[in-house]
mmCIF file of C-alpha atoms and ligand atoms in Angstrom:
data_model
loop_
_atom_site.group_PDB
_atom_site.id
_atom_site.type_symbol
_atom_site.label_atom_id
_atom_site.label_comp_id
_atom_site.label_asym_id
_atom_site.label_seq_id
_atom_site.Cartn_x
_atom_site.Cartn_y
_atom_site.Cartn_z
ATOM 1 C CA MET A 1 -74.538 4.578 94.170
ATOM 2 C CA ASN A 2 -76.773 5.149 91.179
ATOM 3 C CA GLU A 3 -75.403 5.670 87.675
ATOM 4 C CA LEU A 4 -75.601 9.439 87.840
ATOM 5 C CA GLU A 5 -73.667 9.598 91.091
ATOM 6 C CA LEU A 6 -71.065 7.189 89.733
ATOM 7 C CA ALA A 7 -70.597 9.407 86.678
ATOM 8 C CA CYS A 8 -70.197 12.531 88.835
ATOM 9 C CA ASP A 9 -67.724 10.740 91.046
ATOM 10 C CA ASN A 10 -65.790 9.678 87.974
ATOM 11 C CA PHE A 11 -65.787 13.236 86.634
ATOM 12 C CA ARG A 12 -64.232 14.489 89.853
ATOM 13 C CA LYS A 13 -61.446 11.892 89.500
ATOM 14 C CA LEU A 14 -60.796 12.955 85.916
ATOM 15 C CA LEU A 15 -60.519 16.608 86.935
ATOM 16 C CA LEU A 16 -58.070 15.773 89.738
ATOM 17 C CA GLU A 17 -55.996 13.678 87.342
ATOM 18 C CA GLN A 18 -55.839 16.539 84.858
ATOM 19 C CA MET A 19 -54.738 18.934 87.584
ATOM 20 C CA GLN A 20 -51.905 16.555 88.435
ATOM 21 C CA ARG A 21 -50.898 16.381 84.769
ATOM 22 C CA LEU A 22 -50.616 20.156 84.729
ATOM 23 C CA GLU A 23 -48.132 20.140 87.596
ATOM 24 C CA LYS A 24 -45.683 18.019 85.590
ATOM 25 C CA MET A 25 -45.797 20.161 82.506
ATOM 26 C CA ASP A 26 -42.930 22.607 82.779
ATOM 27 C CA GLY A 27 -39.767 21.643 80.934
ATOM 28 C CA GLU A 28 -36.959 22.949 78.771
ATOM 29 C CA PRO A 29 -36.443 21.701 75.196
ATOM 30 C CA THR A 30 -33.459 19.342 74.807
ATOM 31 C CA ASP A 31 -30.413 20.714 73.025
ATOM 32 C CA TYR A 32 -29.232 17.740 70.981
ATOM 33 C CA SER A 33 -26.129 19.479 69.706
ATOM 34 C CA ALA A 34 -24.869 19.503 73.303
ATOM 35 C CA LYS A 35 -25.184 15.713 73.591
ATOM 36 C CA ALA A 36 -22.168 13.484 72.953
ATOM 37 C CA GLN A 37 -24.445 10.716 71.719
ATOM 38 C CA VAL A 38 -27.949 10.680 70.284
ATOM 39 C CA THR A 39 -29.939 7.436 70.236
ATOM 40 C CA ILE A 40 -32.510 7.000 67.495
ATOM 41 C CA GLY A 41 -35.087 4.277 68.124
ATOM 42 C CA LEU A 42 -36.610 2.525 65.107
ATOM 43 C CA ALA A 43 -40.006 0.848 65.536
ATOM 44 C CA ASP A 44 -41.479 -0.884 62.489
ATOM 45 C CA GLY A 45 -45.164 -0.975 63.427
ATOM 46 C CA ASP A 46 -47.707 -3.046 61.482
ATOM 47 C CA GLY A 47 -48.990 -3.628 57.968
ATOM 48 C CA ILE A 48 -46.841 -1.700 55.504
ATOM 49 C CA GLY A 49 -44.775 -0.378 58.454
ATOM 50 C CA PRO A 50 -41.913 -2.910 58.152
ATOM 51 C CA VAL A 51 -41.805 -2.349 54.353
ATOM 52 C CA ILE A 52 -41.368 1.435 54.501
ATOM 53 C CA MET A 53 -39.206 1.315 57.640
ATOM 54 C CA GLN A 54 -36.734 -1.002 55.942
ATOM 55 C CA GLU A 55 -36.203 1.717 53.328
ATOM 56 C CA ALA A 56 -36.052 4.434 55.984
ATOM 57 C CA ARG A 57 -33.259 2.444 57.681
ATOM 58 C CA ARG A 58 -31.217 2.248 54.469
ATOM 59 C CA VAL A 59 -31.412 5.997 54.029
ATOM 60 C CA LEU A 60 -30.549 6.687 57.663
ATOM 61 C CA HIS A 61 -27.510 4.391 57.478
ATOM 62 C CA ALA A 62 -26.339 6.120 54.309
ATOM 63 C CA LEU A 63 -26.685 9.607 55.798
ATOM 64 C CA LEU A 64 -25.237 8.849 59.215
ATOM 65 C CA GLU A 65 -22.631 6.239 58.301
ATOM 66 C CA GLN A 66 -19.717 8.188 59.748
ATOM 67 C CA GLU A 67 -21.538 9.223 62.912
ATOM 68 C CA ILE A 68 -22.711 5.670 63.534
ATOM 69 C CA LYS A 69 -19.094 4.476 63.208
ATOM 70 C CA GLU A 70 -17.873 7.161 65.574
ATOM 71 C CA GLY A 71 -20.649 6.438 68.057
ATOM 72 C CA THR A 72 -22.134 9.946 68.121
ATOM 73 C CA VAL A 73 -25.355 8.432 66.764
ATOM 74 C CA VAL A 74 -26.748 5.054 67.803
ATOM 75 C CA LEU A 75 -29.579 3.332 65.920
ATOM 76 C CA LYS A 76 -31.600 1.056 68.155
ATOM 77 C CA ASP A 77 -34.295 -1.376 67.018
ATOM 78 C CA ILE A 78 -37.416 -1.304 69.167
ATOM 79 C CA HIS A 79 -39.165 -4.668 69.275
ATOM 80 C CA GLY A 80 -42.757 -5.522 70.073
ATOM 81 C CA LEU A 81 -44.704 -2.503 68.811
ATOM 82 C CA THR A 82 -46.842 -4.853 66.734
ATOM 83 C CA ILE A 83 -50.587 -5.334 66.806
ATOM 84 C CA GLU A 84 -50.099 -9.039 67.697
ATOM 85 C CA ASN A 85 -47.960 -8.268 70.752
ATOM 86 C CA ARG A 86 -50.146 -5.338 71.811
ATOM 87 C CA LEU A 87 -53.320 -7.459 71.627
ATOM 88 C CA GLU A 88 -51.652 -10.336 73.461
ATOM 89 C CA LYS A 89 -50.508 -8.045 76.290
ATOM 90 C CA ASP A 90 -53.736 -6.047 76.093
ATOM 91 C CA GLU A 91 -51.782 -2.796 76.224
ATOM 92 C CA ALA A 92 -51.710 -0.062 73.564
ATOM 93 C CA VAL A 93 -47.949 0.187 74.116
ATOM 94 C CA PRO A 94 -46.695 -2.730 76.265
ATOM 95 C CA LYS A 95 -44.690 -1.571 79.280
ATOM 96 C CA ASP A 96 -41.422 -3.185 78.210
ATOM 97 C CA VAL A 97 -41.741 -1.578 74.762
ATOM 98 C CA LEU A 98 -42.289 1.830 76.343
ATOM 99 C CA GLU A 99 -39.213 1.260 78.508
ATOM 100 C CA GLN A 100 -37.125 0.467 75.398
ATOM 101 C CA ILE A 101 -38.433 3.639 73.741
ATOM 102 C CA LYS A 102 -37.584 5.740 76.790
ATOM 103 C CA THR A 103 -33.928 4.714 76.521
ATOM 104 C CA CYS A 104 -33.831 6.558 73.162
ATOM 105 C CA ASP A 105 -33.815 10.305 72.516
ATOM 106 C CA VAL A 106 -35.996 10.229 69.429
ATOM 107 C CA LEU A 107 -38.098 7.611 67.700
ATOM 108 C CA LEU A 108 -38.851 6.919 64.055
ATOM 109 C CA LYS A 109 -42.057 4.922 63.999
ATOM 110 C CA GLY A 110 -43.893 3.033 61.281
ATOM 111 C CA PRO A 111 -47.719 3.088 61.339
ATOM 112 C CA THR A 112 -49.414 1.096 64.095
ATOM 113 C CA THR A 113 -52.862 -0.453 63.733
ATOM 114 C CA THR A 114 -55.637 0.638 66.092
ATOM 115 C CA PRO A 115 -58.232 -2.106 66.563
ATOM 116 C CA MET A 116 -61.731 -0.896 65.753
ATOM 117 C CA GLY A 117 -64.114 -0.985 68.716
ATOM 118 C CA GLY A 118 -63.014 -2.438 72.035
ATOM 119 C CA THR A 119 -61.174 -0.279 74.533
ATOM 120 C CA MET A 120 -57.617 -0.362 73.223
ATOM 121 C CA GLU A 121 -56.277 3.131 72.715
ATOM 122 C CA SER A 122 -54.306 4.061 69.623
ATOM 123 C CA ALA A 123 -50.554 3.482 70.178
ATOM 124 C CA ASN A 124 -49.960 6.981 68.773
ATOM 125 C CA VAL A 125 -52.155 8.580 71.369
ATOM 126 C CA THR A 126 -50.523 6.557 74.168
ATOM 127 C CA LEU A 127 -47.006 7.465 73.027
ATOM 128 C CA ARG A 128 -47.868 11.130 72.622
ATOM 129 C CA ARG A 129 -49.238 11.180 76.160
ATOM 130 C CA GLU A 130 -46.600 8.988 77.865
ATOM 131 C CA LEU A 131 -43.696 10.867 76.255
ATOM 132 C CA ASP A 132 -45.518 14.216 76.570
ATOM 133 C CA LEU A 133 -45.092 15.008 72.871
ATOM 134 C CA TYR A 134 -47.144 18.173 72.863
ATOM 135 C CA ALA A 135 -46.348 19.648 69.442
ATOM 136 C CA ASN A 136 -47.482 17.824 66.335
ATOM 137 C CA VAL A 137 -45.691 19.593 63.495
ATOM 138 C CA ARG A 138 -46.883 18.920 59.952
ATOM 139 C CA PRO A 139 -45.442 20.843 57.008
ATOM 140 C CA VAL A 140 -47.310 20.863 53.698
ATOM 141 C CA THR A 141 -45.781 22.395 50.585
ATOM 142 C CA VAL A 142 -46.958 22.625 46.988
ATOM 143 C CA PRO A 143 -44.348 24.931 45.414
ATOM 144 C CA GLU A 144 -46.113 25.300 42.057
ATOM 145 C CA LYS A 145 -49.203 26.612 43.869
ATOM 146 C CA ASN A 146 -47.209 28.771 46.253
ATOM 147 C CA ILE A 147 -48.403 26.717 49.234
ATOM 148 C CA ASP A 148 -45.927 26.600 52.103
ATOM 149 C CA TRP A 149 -47.713 25.800 55.340
ATOM 150 C CA VAL A 150 -46.643 24.440 58.707
ATOM 151 C CA PHE A 151 -49.270 23.191 61.130
ATOM 152 C CA TYR A 152 -48.643 23.236 64.872
ATOM 153 C CA ARG A 153 -51.279 20.872 66.187
ATOM 154 C CA GLU A 154 -51.624 20.607 69.966
ATOM 155 C CA ASN A 155 -50.994 16.925 70.570
ATOM 156 C CA THR A 156 -51.730 15.985 74.179
ATOM 157 C CA GLU A 157 -54.988 17.699 75.134
ATOM 158 C CA GLY A 158 -58.324 18.615 73.590
ATOM 159 C CA GLU A 159 -60.624 15.755 72.686
ATOM 160 C CA TYR A 160 -57.827 13.192 72.855
ATOM 161 C CA VAL A 161 -56.653 13.294 76.439
ATOM 162 C CA LEU A 162 -59.869 11.758 77.818
ATOM 163 C CA GLY A 163 -61.108 10.396 74.505
ATOM 164 C CA SER A 164 -61.316 6.795 75.735
ATOM 165 C CA ARG A 165 -62.820 7.794 79.059
ATOM 166 C CA GLY A 166 -66.173 9.393 78.357
ATOM 167 C CA VAL A 167 -69.340 8.645 80.307
ATOM 168 C CA GLU A 168 -72.299 6.540 79.230
ATOM 169 C CA LEU A 169 -75.650 6.840 80.926
ATOM 170 C CA PRO A 170 -78.816 5.198 79.649
ATOM 171 C CA SER A 171 -79.633 6.885 76.310
ATOM 172 C CA MET A 172 -76.814 9.394 76.701
ATOM 173 C CA ALA A 173 -73.095 9.602 76.076
ATOM 174 C CA VAL A 174 -70.728 12.412 77.072
ATOM 175 C CA ASP A 175 -67.094 12.901 76.081
ATOM 176 C CA PHE A 176 -64.691 15.444 77.506
ATOM 177 C CA LYS A 177 -62.442 18.051 75.972
ATOM 178 C CA VAL A 178 -59.634 19.575 78.039
ATOM 179 C CA THR A 179 -57.704 22.781 77.333
ATOM 180 C CA THR A 180 -55.186 24.146 79.817
ATOM 181 C CA ASP A 181 -53.232 27.395 80.054
ATOM 182 C CA GLN A 182 -49.864 25.661 80.219
ATOM 183 C CA GLY A 183 -50.724 23.166 77.498
ATOM 184 C CA THR A 184 -51.808 25.934 75.146
ATOM 185 C CA ARG A 185 -48.931 28.226 76.020
ATOM 186 C CA ARG A 186 -46.309 25.656 75.089
ATOM 187 C CA ILE A 187 -47.821 24.826 71.679
ATOM 188 C CA ALA A 188 -48.327 28.517 70.918
ATOM 189 C CA ARG A 189 -44.743 29.219 71.953
ATOM 190 C CA ALA A 190 -43.508 26.428 69.649
ATOM 191 C CA ALA A 191 -45.490 27.854 66.705
ATOM 192 C CA PHE A 192 -44.329 31.446 67.218
ATOM 193 C CA GLU A 193 -40.713 30.401 67.802
ATOM 194 C CA TYR A 194 -40.809 28.442 64.565
ATOM 195 C CA ALA A 195 -42.237 31.461 62.720
ATOM 196 C CA LYS A 196 -39.618 33.780 64.207
ATOM 197 C CA ASN A 197 -36.674 31.479 63.480
ATOM 198 C CA ASN A 198 -37.766 30.639 59.944
ATOM 199 C CA GLY A 199 -38.646 34.037 58.565
ATOM 200 C CA ARG A 200 -42.401 33.509 58.660
ATOM 201 C CA SER A 201 -44.466 36.630 59.227
ATOM 202 C CA ARG A 202 -47.910 35.260 60.025
ATOM 203 C CA VAL A 203 -49.438 32.803 62.496
ATOM 204 C CA SER A 204 -53.109 31.816 62.225
ATOM 205 C CA ILE A 205 -55.007 30.452 65.226
ATOM 206 C CA VAL A 206 -57.794 28.030 64.303
ATOM 207 C CA THR A 207 -60.605 27.037 66.699
ATOM 208 C CA LYS A 208 -64.382 26.951 67.019
ATOM 209 C CA ALA A 209 -64.429 29.363 69.938
ATOM 210 C CA ASN A 210 -67.899 30.641 69.045
ATOM 211 C CA ILE A 211 -69.270 27.220 70.035
ATOM 212 C CA MET A 212 -66.671 25.595 72.324
ATOM 213 C CA LYS A 213 -66.568 28.727 74.398
ATOM 214 C CA LYS A 214 -64.568 27.548 77.398
ATOM 215 C CA THR A 215 -61.925 25.294 75.823
ATOM 216 C CA ASP A 216 -61.420 26.944 72.433
ATOM 217 C CA GLY A 217 -62.020 30.327 74.025
ATOM 218 C CA LYS A 218 -59.072 29.662 76.321
ATOM 219 C CA PHE A 219 -56.960 28.355 73.440
ATOM 220 C CA THR A 220 -57.499 31.561 71.426
ATOM 221 C CA GLU A 221 -56.924 33.822 74.407
ATOM 222 C CA VAL A 222 -53.667 32.150 75.474
ATOM 223 C CA CYS A 223 -52.345 32.126 71.883
ATOM 224 C CA HIS A 224 -52.975 35.875 71.681
ATOM 225 C CA GLN A 225 -51.147 36.370 74.984
ATOM 226 C CA VAL A 226 -48.116 34.481 73.669
ATOM 227 C CA ALA A 227 -48.295 36.482 70.417
ATOM 228 C CA GLN A 228 -47.557 39.664 72.366
ATOM 229 C CA ASP A 229 -43.956 38.485 72.724
ATOM 230 C CA TYR A 230 -43.654 38.403 68.916
ATOM 231 C CA PRO A 231 -44.576 41.912 67.768
ATOM 232 C CA ASP A 232 -43.138 41.362 64.269
ATOM 233 C CA ILE A 233 -45.485 38.482 63.540
ATOM 234 C CA THR A 234 -49.034 39.111 62.327
ATOM 235 C CA VAL A 235 -51.641 37.064 64.179
ATOM 236 C CA ASP A 236 -55.178 36.283 63.140
ATOM 237 C CA ASP A 237 -57.798 33.838 64.329
ATOM 238 C CA TRP A 238 -60.276 31.799 62.351
ATOM 239 C CA TYR A 239 -62.960 29.194 62.891
ATOM 240 C CA ILE A 240 -62.189 25.700 61.718
ATOM 241 C CA ASP A 241 -65.089 25.485 59.259
ATOM 242 C CA ILE A 242 -64.078 28.531 57.255
ATOM 243 C CA MET A 243 -60.404 27.543 57.479
ATOM 244 C CA ALA A 244 -61.300 24.166 55.926
ATOM 245 C CA ALA A 245 -62.835 26.190 53.079
ATOM 246 C CA ASN A 246 -59.869 28.595 52.918
ATOM 247 C CA LEU A 247 -57.446 25.754 52.244
ATOM 248 C CA VAL A 248 -59.223 25.031 48.969
ATOM 249 C CA ASN A 249 -59.755 28.707 48.126
ATOM 250 C CA GLU A 250 -57.036 29.408 45.572
ATOM 251 C CA THR A 251 -57.331 33.168 45.852
ATOM 252 C CA ILE A 252 -56.366 33.387 49.519
ATOM 253 C CA ARG A 253 -54.748 30.157 50.659
ATOM 254 C CA ASP A 254 -51.187 31.085 49.751
ATOM 255 C CA ARG A 255 -51.309 33.917 52.300
ATOM 256 C CA PHE A 256 -51.328 31.454 55.201
ATOM 257 C CA GLN A 257 -48.013 30.376 56.667
ATOM 258 C CA VAL A 258 -48.074 28.874 60.159
ATOM 259 C CA PHE A 259 -51.171 27.485 61.871
ATOM 260 C CA VAL A 260 -51.671 26.747 65.551
ATOM 261 C CA LEU A 261 -54.693 24.707 66.503
ATOM 262 C CA PRO A 262 -56.197 22.302 69.046
ATOM 263 C CA ASN A 263 -55.793 18.568 68.652
ATOM 264 C CA LEU A 264 -58.873 17.351 66.779
ATOM 265 C CA TYR A 265 -59.095 20.300 64.374
ATOM 266 C CA GLY A 266 -55.394 19.776 63.689
ATOM 267 C CA ASP A 267 -56.004 16.113 62.957
ATOM 268 C CA ILE A 268 -58.683 16.916 60.397
ATOM 269 C CA LEU A 269 -57.167 19.992 58.778
ATOM 270 C CA THR A 270 -53.765 18.343 58.267
ATOM 271 C CA ASP A 271 -55.335 15.459 56.329
ATOM 272 C CA GLU A 272 -57.079 17.996 54.106
ATOM 273 C CA ALA A 273 -53.826 19.907 53.632
ATOM 274 C CA ALA A 274 -51.863 16.706 52.940
ATOM 275 C CA GLN A 275 -54.384 15.790 50.267
ATOM 276 C CA LEU A 276 -53.660 19.077 48.474
ATOM 277 C CA GLN A 277 -50.005 18.077 48.455
ATOM 278 C CA GLY A 278 -50.678 14.694 46.874
ATOM 279 C CA GLY A 279 -52.253 12.575 49.622
ATOM 280 C CA VAL A 280 -51.583 11.519 53.192
ATOM 281 C CA GLY A 281 -48.849 9.203 51.865
ATOM 282 C CA THR A 282 -46.782 12.286 51.047
ATOM 283 C CA ALA A 283 -46.754 14.045 54.419
ATOM 284 C CA GLY A 284 -44.411 13.557 57.357
ATOM 285 C CA SER A 285 -45.201 14.339 60.948
ATOM 286 C CA ALA A 286 -43.152 15.250 64.007
ATOM 287 C CA ASN A 287 -44.390 14.789 67.561
ATOM 288 C CA ILE A 288 -42.174 16.928 69.722
ATOM 289 C CA GLY A 289 -41.839 17.200 73.466
ATOM 290 C CA ASP A 290 -39.169 18.723 75.667
ATOM 291 C CA ARG A 291 -37.451 15.416 76.451
ATOM 292 C CA TYR A 292 -38.492 13.057 73.637
ATOM 293 C CA ALA A 293 -39.644 13.324 70.046
ATOM 294 C CA MET A 294 -41.309 10.858 67.691
ATOM 295 C CA PHE A 295 -41.425 11.059 63.903
ATOM 296 C CA GLU A 296 -43.897 9.190 61.756
ATOM 297 C CA ALA A 297 -45.781 9.012 58.486
ATOM 298 C CA ILE A 298 -49.241 10.535 58.777
ATOM 299 C CA HIS A 299 -50.953 7.580 57.115
ATOM 300 C CA GLY A 300 -52.067 4.312 58.701
ATOM 301 C CA SER A 301 -50.806 0.736 58.366
ATOM 302 C CA ALA A 302 -52.814 0.089 55.158
ATOM 303 C CA PRO A 303 -53.973 -3.499 55.890
ATOM 304 C CA ARG A 304 -55.816 -3.506 52.539
ATOM 305 C CA LEU A 305 -52.530 -3.229 50.657
ATOM 306 C CA ILE A 306 -51.227 -6.278 52.497
ATOM 307 C CA GLU A 307 -54.428 -8.238 51.751
ATOM 308 C CA GLN A 308 -54.063 -7.395 48.067
ATOM 309 C CA GLY A 309 -50.376 -8.361 48.082
ATOM 310 C CA LEU A 310 -49.407 -4.806 47.055
ATOM 311 C CA GLN A 311 -47.119 -3.966 49.992
ATOM 312 C CA ALA A 312 -44.085 -3.645 47.705
ATOM 313 C CA TYR A 313 -45.829 -0.574 46.251
ATOM 314 C CA ALA A 314 -46.290 1.201 49.571
ATOM 315 C CA ASN A 315 -45.068 4.786 49.255
ATOM 316 C CA PRO A 316 -42.064 5.493 51.518
ATOM 317 C CA ALA A 317 -42.163 9.275 50.861
ATOM 318 C CA SER A 318 -44.068 10.075 54.037
ATOM 319 C CA ILE A 319 -41.744 8.189 56.398
ATOM 320 C CA LEU A 320 -38.708 9.629 54.573
ATOM 321 C CA LYS A 321 -40.074 13.142 55.090
ATOM 322 C CA ALA A 322 -40.526 12.300 58.758
ATOM 323 C CA GLU A 323 -36.920 11.076 58.780
ATOM 324 C CA ALA A 324 -35.730 14.411 57.395
ATOM 325 C CA MET A 325 -37.628 16.172 60.182
ATOM 326 C CA LEU A 326 -35.962 13.868 62.717
ATOM 327 C CA LEU A 327 -32.507 14.719 61.379
ATOM 328 C CA ARG A 328 -33.257 18.428 61.564
ATOM 329 C CA HIS A 329 -34.614 18.060 65.086
ATOM 330 C CA ILE A 330 -31.412 16.428 66.353
ATOM 331 C CA GLY A 331 -29.326 19.181 64.774
ATOM 332 C CA ARG A 332 -28.211 17.227 61.672
ATOM 333 C CA ALA A 333 -29.382 20.006 59.334
ATOM 334 C CA GLU A 334 -26.951 19.175 56.547
ATOM 335 C CA GLN A 335 -28.117 15.550 56.303
ATOM 336 C CA ALA A 336 -31.761 16.657 56.608
ATOM 337 C CA GLN A 337 -31.269 19.016 53.711
ATOM 338 C CA ARG A 338 -29.674 16.336 51.543
ATOM 339 C CA LEU A 339 -32.648 14.079 52.112
ATOM 340 C CA GLU A 340 -35.215 16.858 51.532
ATOM 341 C CA HIS A 341 -33.442 17.789 48.337
ATOM 342 C CA ALA A 342 -33.415 14.166 47.115
ATOM 343 C CA LEU A 343 -37.146 13.868 47.889
ATOM 344 C CA GLN A 344 -37.847 17.030 45.913
ATOM 345 C CA GLU A 345 -35.702 16.010 42.956
ATOM 346 C CA CYS A 346 -36.787 12.375 42.698
ATOM 347 C CA PRO A 347 -38.728 11.991 39.434
ATOM 348 C CA LEU A 348 -40.405 8.738 40.537
ATOM 349 C CA THR A 349 -43.707 8.334 42.335
ATOM 350 C CA VAL A 350 -44.866 5.238 44.151
ATOM 351 C CA SER A 351 -48.556 4.449 44.097
ATOM 352 C CA PRO A 352 -50.298 1.164 44.861
ATOM 353 C CA VAL A 353 -53.112 2.375 42.584
ATOM 354 C CA GLU A 354 -50.744 2.252 39.610
ATOM 355 C CA PRO A 355 -48.206 -0.314 40.744
ATOM 356 C CA SER A 356 -45.126 0.307 38.651
ATOM 357 C CA VAL A 357 -42.384 1.804 40.854
ATOM 358 C CA THR A 358 -41.697 -0.205 44.016
ATOM 359 C CA CYS A 359 -40.911 1.202 47.429
ATOM 360 C CA THR A 360 -37.368 -0.192 47.081
ATOM 361 C CA ALA A 361 -36.815 1.205 43.566
ATOM 362 C CA TYR A 362 -37.912 4.633 44.768
ATOM 363 C CA THR A 363 -35.500 4.453 47.709
ATOM 364 C CA ASP A 364 -32.674 3.339 45.392
ATOM 365 C CA ALA A 365 -33.301 6.540 43.411
ATOM 366 C CA ILE A 366 -33.292 8.605 46.626
ATOM 367 C CA LEU A 367 -29.960 7.053 47.671
ATOM 368 C CA GLN A 368 -28.504 7.990 44.284
ATOM 369 C CA LEU A 369 -29.661 11.582 44.734
ATOM 370 C CA LEU A 370 -28.387 12.095 48.297
HETATM 371 C C1 IPM B 401 -52.919 11.177 63.061
HETATM 372 C C2 IPM B 401 -53.847 10.002 63.162
HETATM 373 C C3 IPM B 401 -54.066 9.695 64.640
HETATM 374 C C4 IPM B 401 -54.760 10.871 65.273
HETATM 375 C C5 IPM B 401 -54.817 8.385 64.928
HETATM 376 C C6 IPM B 401 -54.093 7.202 64.343
HETATM 377 C C7 IPM B 401 -55.048 8.196 66.394
HETATM 378 O O1 IPM B 401 -55.044 10.242 62.497
HETATM 379 O O2 IPM B 401 -51.786 11.076 63.524
HETATM 380 O O3 IPM B 401 -53.336 12.203 62.534
HETATM 381 O O4 IPM B 401 -55.980 10.961 65.252
HETATM 382 O O5 IPM B 401 -54.056 11.716 65.793
HETATM 383 MG MG1 MG B 402 -55.080 12.068 61.443
#
């Protein structure tokens, strides 16, 4: 077979695989309040991961002390989600680690390093796919500027699902983007349900459907179909380029409330939004599926901080925000609120650029405020 035929053959296989993925997609969200016991997995990750996760553990123990004693909540350490182990096994998430994770209901995860180049996939992408965590929920708030946004980023499709499996021909490279009806419907449903249940009156769809006509065209169309079930919510759709501008346009940005968008645009726009809030170190992120959910900081493992010996000044705010989202997700709203309140009230800021308050000192202050 020549290279062109091989590529076409490969494309057929990818399409069949995606059709099979679609068949497994229908599920019902888990009701954690109906469970006698909820298991929270804790995976440290790499770089500054163990530093911030140690603080996240202290806060979790303080908030759930009674429940841990009574056995309604179990905290379980997940071992082996480290770059050393992943490189040694040559797996983005080694099988035995994935098995440990699957024994938990939800996972709090420190940042994991993705090696540059090579073929190893990001552990985040693998976990999102393997646990089918289709909704990436990222709130961004700047109260003094009247900014109160929640992003619903589709988390299992788009440019990511076949991102490591593009085609290379001599002098040419092609990647694939996949958008499905079911995949879009469930993220749109999640966004509209959130809006309905939290008193939000507007959902904005963000794509580049004028250019990516098939995939983003489908995304927009399906979101509008879902919107018909929510007549009290205003819906509009925007292109990603102008939305990137809107977020820094002070005259209109506070009108936006909930966003629903495909994977890659969501990746980019949420970093921009997080920066308006004070940087990616300040934002938490939830990856939610029907069976499992994973909560994480939106920043990386910061190897430079380790090299400079500044890991004690890693900011735990992002992982603590993710922890609050985890608590809310498993129906521990009261504890979530205590933590959110402490994070809002804490007068300290941790920054490796001006190393004065340590990660531990900040967490001590949070524990005082709980
Ligand atoms: C994020 C990150 C990831 C992504 C990387 C680490 C694969 O940037 O969670 O936003 O692109 O989704
Ligand atoms: Mg990102």
